[in-house]
């Protein structure tokens, strides 16, 4: 049980960090696009 819980927790942490990285990347891209337009 402990192993299962830890593995699930690890997957959740990885997913959260990945989504955070993606959001940061999207923000940078949108900022670059706005800068190019103006």
mmCIF file of N, CA and C in Angstrom:
data_model
loop_
_atom_site.group_PDB
_atom_site.id
_atom_site.type_symbol
_atom_site.label_atom_id
_atom_site.label_comp_id
_atom_site.label_asym_id
_atom_site.label_seq_id
_atom_site.Cartn_x
_atom_site.Cartn_y
_atom_site.Cartn_z
ATOM 1 N N UNK A 1 0.842 -1.210 0.000
ATOM 2 C CA UNK A 1 0.000 0.000 0.000
ATOM 3 C C UNK A 1 0.878 1.261 0.000
ATOM 4 N N UNK A 2 1.897 1.257 0.850
ATOM 5 C CA UNK A 2 2.766 2.436 0.940
ATOM 6 C C UNK A 2 3.390 2.731 -0.414
ATOM 7 N N UNK A 3 3.842 1.667 -1.084
ATOM 8 C CA UNK A 3 4.474 1.857 -2.398
ATOM 9 C C UNK A 3 3.486 2.460 -3.388
ATOM 10 N N UNK A 4 2.257 1.942 -3.385
ATOM 11 C CA UNK A 4 1.240 2.445 -4.318
ATOM 12 C C UNK A 4 0.976 3.920 -4.059
ATOM 13 N N UNK A 5 0.796 4.280 -2.786
ATOM 14 C CA UNK A 5 0.496 5.674 -2.437
ATOM 15 C C UNK A 5 1.654 6.579 -2.867
ATOM 16 N N UNK A 6 2.898 6.138 -2.588
ATOM 17 C CA UNK A 6 4.059 6.959 -2.937
ATOM 18 C C UNK A 6 4.159 7.129 -4.447
ATOM 19 N N UNK A 7 3.905 6.050 -5.194
ATOM 20 C CA UNK A 7 3.992 6.126 -6.665
ATOM 21 C C UNK A 7 2.932 7.088 -7.190
ATOM 22 N N UNK A 8 1.722 7.018 -6.654
ATOM 23 C CA UNK A 8 0.642 7.921 -7.093
ATOM 24 C C UNK A 8 1.023 9.357 -6.762
ATOM 25 N N UNK A 9 1.572 9.564 -5.565
ATOM 26 C CA UNK A 9 1.980 10.904 -5.147
ATOM 27 C C UNK A 9 3.047 11.438 -6.094
ATOM 28 N N UNK A 10 4.003 10.582 -6.464
ATOM 29 C CA UNK A 10 5.085 10.991 -7.367
ATOM 30 C C UNK A 10 4.509 11.407 -8.709
ATOM 31 N N UNK A 11 3.571 10.614 -9.233
ATOM 32 C CA UNK A 11 2.951 10.921 -10.536
ATOM 33 C C UNK A 11 2.224 12.261 -10.453
ATOM 34 N N UNK A 12 1.504 12.484 -9.342
ATOM 35 C CA UNK A 12 0.762 13.739 -9.183
ATOM 36 C C UNK A 12 1.721 14.927 -9.169
ATOM 37 N N UNK A 13 2.827 14.785 -8.437
ATOM 38 C CA UNK A 13 3.814 15.874 -8.351
ATOM 39 C C UNK A 13 4.392 16.158 -9.728
ATOM 40 N N UNK A 14 4.707 15.095 -10.478
ATOM 41 C CA UNK A 14 5.285 15.261 -11.823
ATOM 42 C C UNK A 14 4.285 15.979 -12.722
ATOM 43 N N UNK A 15 3.011 15.571 -12.646
ATOM 44 C CA UNK A 15 1.980 16.195 -13.484
ATOM 45 C C UNK A 15 1.836 17.674 -13.131
ATOM 46 N N UNK A 16 1.836 17.981 -11.833
ATOM 47 C CA UNK A 16 1.693 19.371 -11.397
ATOM 48 C C UNK A 16 2.858 20.219 -11.894
ATOM 49 N N UNK A 17 4.078 19.715 -11.714
ATOM 50 C CA UNK A 17 5.257 20.464 -12.162
ATOM 51 C C UNK A 17 5.227 20.645 -13.675
ATOM 52 N N UNK A 18 4.791 19.601 -14.400
ATOM 53 C CA UNK A 18 4.738 19.679 -15.865
ATOM 54 C C UNK A 18 3.742 20.752 -16.299
ATOM 55 N N UNK A 19 2.564 20.764 -15.665
ATOM 56 C CA UNK A 19 1.539 21.761 -16.019
ATOM 57 C C UNK A 19 2.052 23.170 -15.711
ATOM 58 N N UNK A 20 2.796 23.305 -14.604
ATOM 59 C CA UNK A 20 3.356 24.610 -14.245
ATOM 60 C C UNK A 20 4.338 25.066 -15.313
ATOM 61 N N UNK A 21 5.227 24.154 -15.740
ATOM 62 C CA UNK A 21 6.210 24.486 -16.780
ATOM 63 C C UNK A 21 5.500 24.886 -18.061
ATOM 64 N N UNK A 22 4.455 24.148 -18.422
ATOM 65 C CA UNK A 22 3.714 24.433 -19.664
ATOM 66 C C UNK A 22 3.076 25.817 -19.584
ATOM 67 N N UNK A 23 2.475 26.140 -18.442
ATOM 68 C CA UNK A 23 1.823 27.450 -18.283
ATOM 69 C C UNK A 23 2.855 28.571 -18.383
ATOM 70 N N UNK A 24 4.028 28.370 -17.772
ATOM 71 C CA UNK A 24 5.092 29.384 -17.830
ATOM 72 C C UNK A 24 5.541 29.552 -19.274
ATOM 73 N N UNK A 25 5.691 28.426 -19.992
ATOM 74 C CA UNK A 25 6.122 28.473 -21.397
ATOM 75 C C UNK A 25 5.090 29.227 -22.227
ATOM 76 N N UNK A 26 3.800 28.938 -21.999
ATOM 77 C CA UNK A 26 2.728 29.607 -22.751
ATOM 78 C C UNK A 26 2.750 31.107 -22.474
ATOM 79 N N UNK A 27 2.953 31.492 -21.211
ATOM 80 C CA UNK A 27 2.997 32.916 -20.862
ATOM 81 C C UNK A 27 4.137 33.607 -21.597
ATOM 82 N N UNK A 28 5.311 32.951 -21.645
ATOM 83 C CA UNK A 28 6.468 33.535 -22.334
ATOM 84 C C UNK A 28 6.154 33.701 -23.812
ATOM 85 N N UNK A 29 5.549 32.682 -24.412
ATOM 86 C CA UNK A 29 5.226 32.742 -25.840
ATOM 87 C C UNK A 29 4.229 33.868 -26.118
ATOM 88 N N UNK A 30 3.201 33.982 -25.287
ATOM 89 C CA UNK A 30 2.183 35.018 -25.494
ATOM 90 C C UNK A 30 2.822 36.404 -25.346
ATOM 91 N N UNK A 31 3.736 36.554 -24.376
ATOM 92 C CA UNK A 31 4.412 37.838 -24.182
ATOM 93 C C UNK A 31 5.248 38.169 -25.412
ATOM 94 N N UNK A 32 5.971 37.172 -25.933
ATOM 95 C CA UNK A 32 6.798 37.389 -27.125
ATOM 96 C C UNK A 32 5.916 37.796 -28.305
ATOM 97 N N UNK A 33 4.786 37.134 -28.457
ATOM 98 C CA UNK A 33 3.883 37.437 -29.573
ATOM 99 C C UNK A 33 3.369 38.872 -29.448
ATOM 100 N N UNK A 34 2.982 39.271 -28.243
ATOM 101 C CA UNK A 34 2.479 40.637 -28.040
ATOM 102 C C UNK A 34 3.569 41.652 -28.373
ATOM 103 N N UNK A 35 4.805 41.354 -27.955
ATOM 104 C CA UNK A 35 5.917 42.263 -28.221
ATOM 105 C C UNK A 35 6.149 42.394 -29.718
ATOM 106 N N UNK A 36 6.040 41.280 -30.448
ATOM 107 C CA UNK A 36 6.257 41.320 -31.900
ATOM 108 C C UNK A 36 5.161 42.130 -32.586
ATOM 109 N N UNK A 37 3.923 41.982 -32.096
ATOM 110 C CA UNK A 37 2.801 42.686 -32.736
ATOM 111 C C UNK A 37 2.961 44.193 -32.589
ATOM 112 N N UNK A 38 3.357 44.650 -31.391
ATOM 113 C CA UNK A 38 3.429 46.096 -31.168
ATOM 114 C C UNK A 38 4.694 46.718 -31.754
#
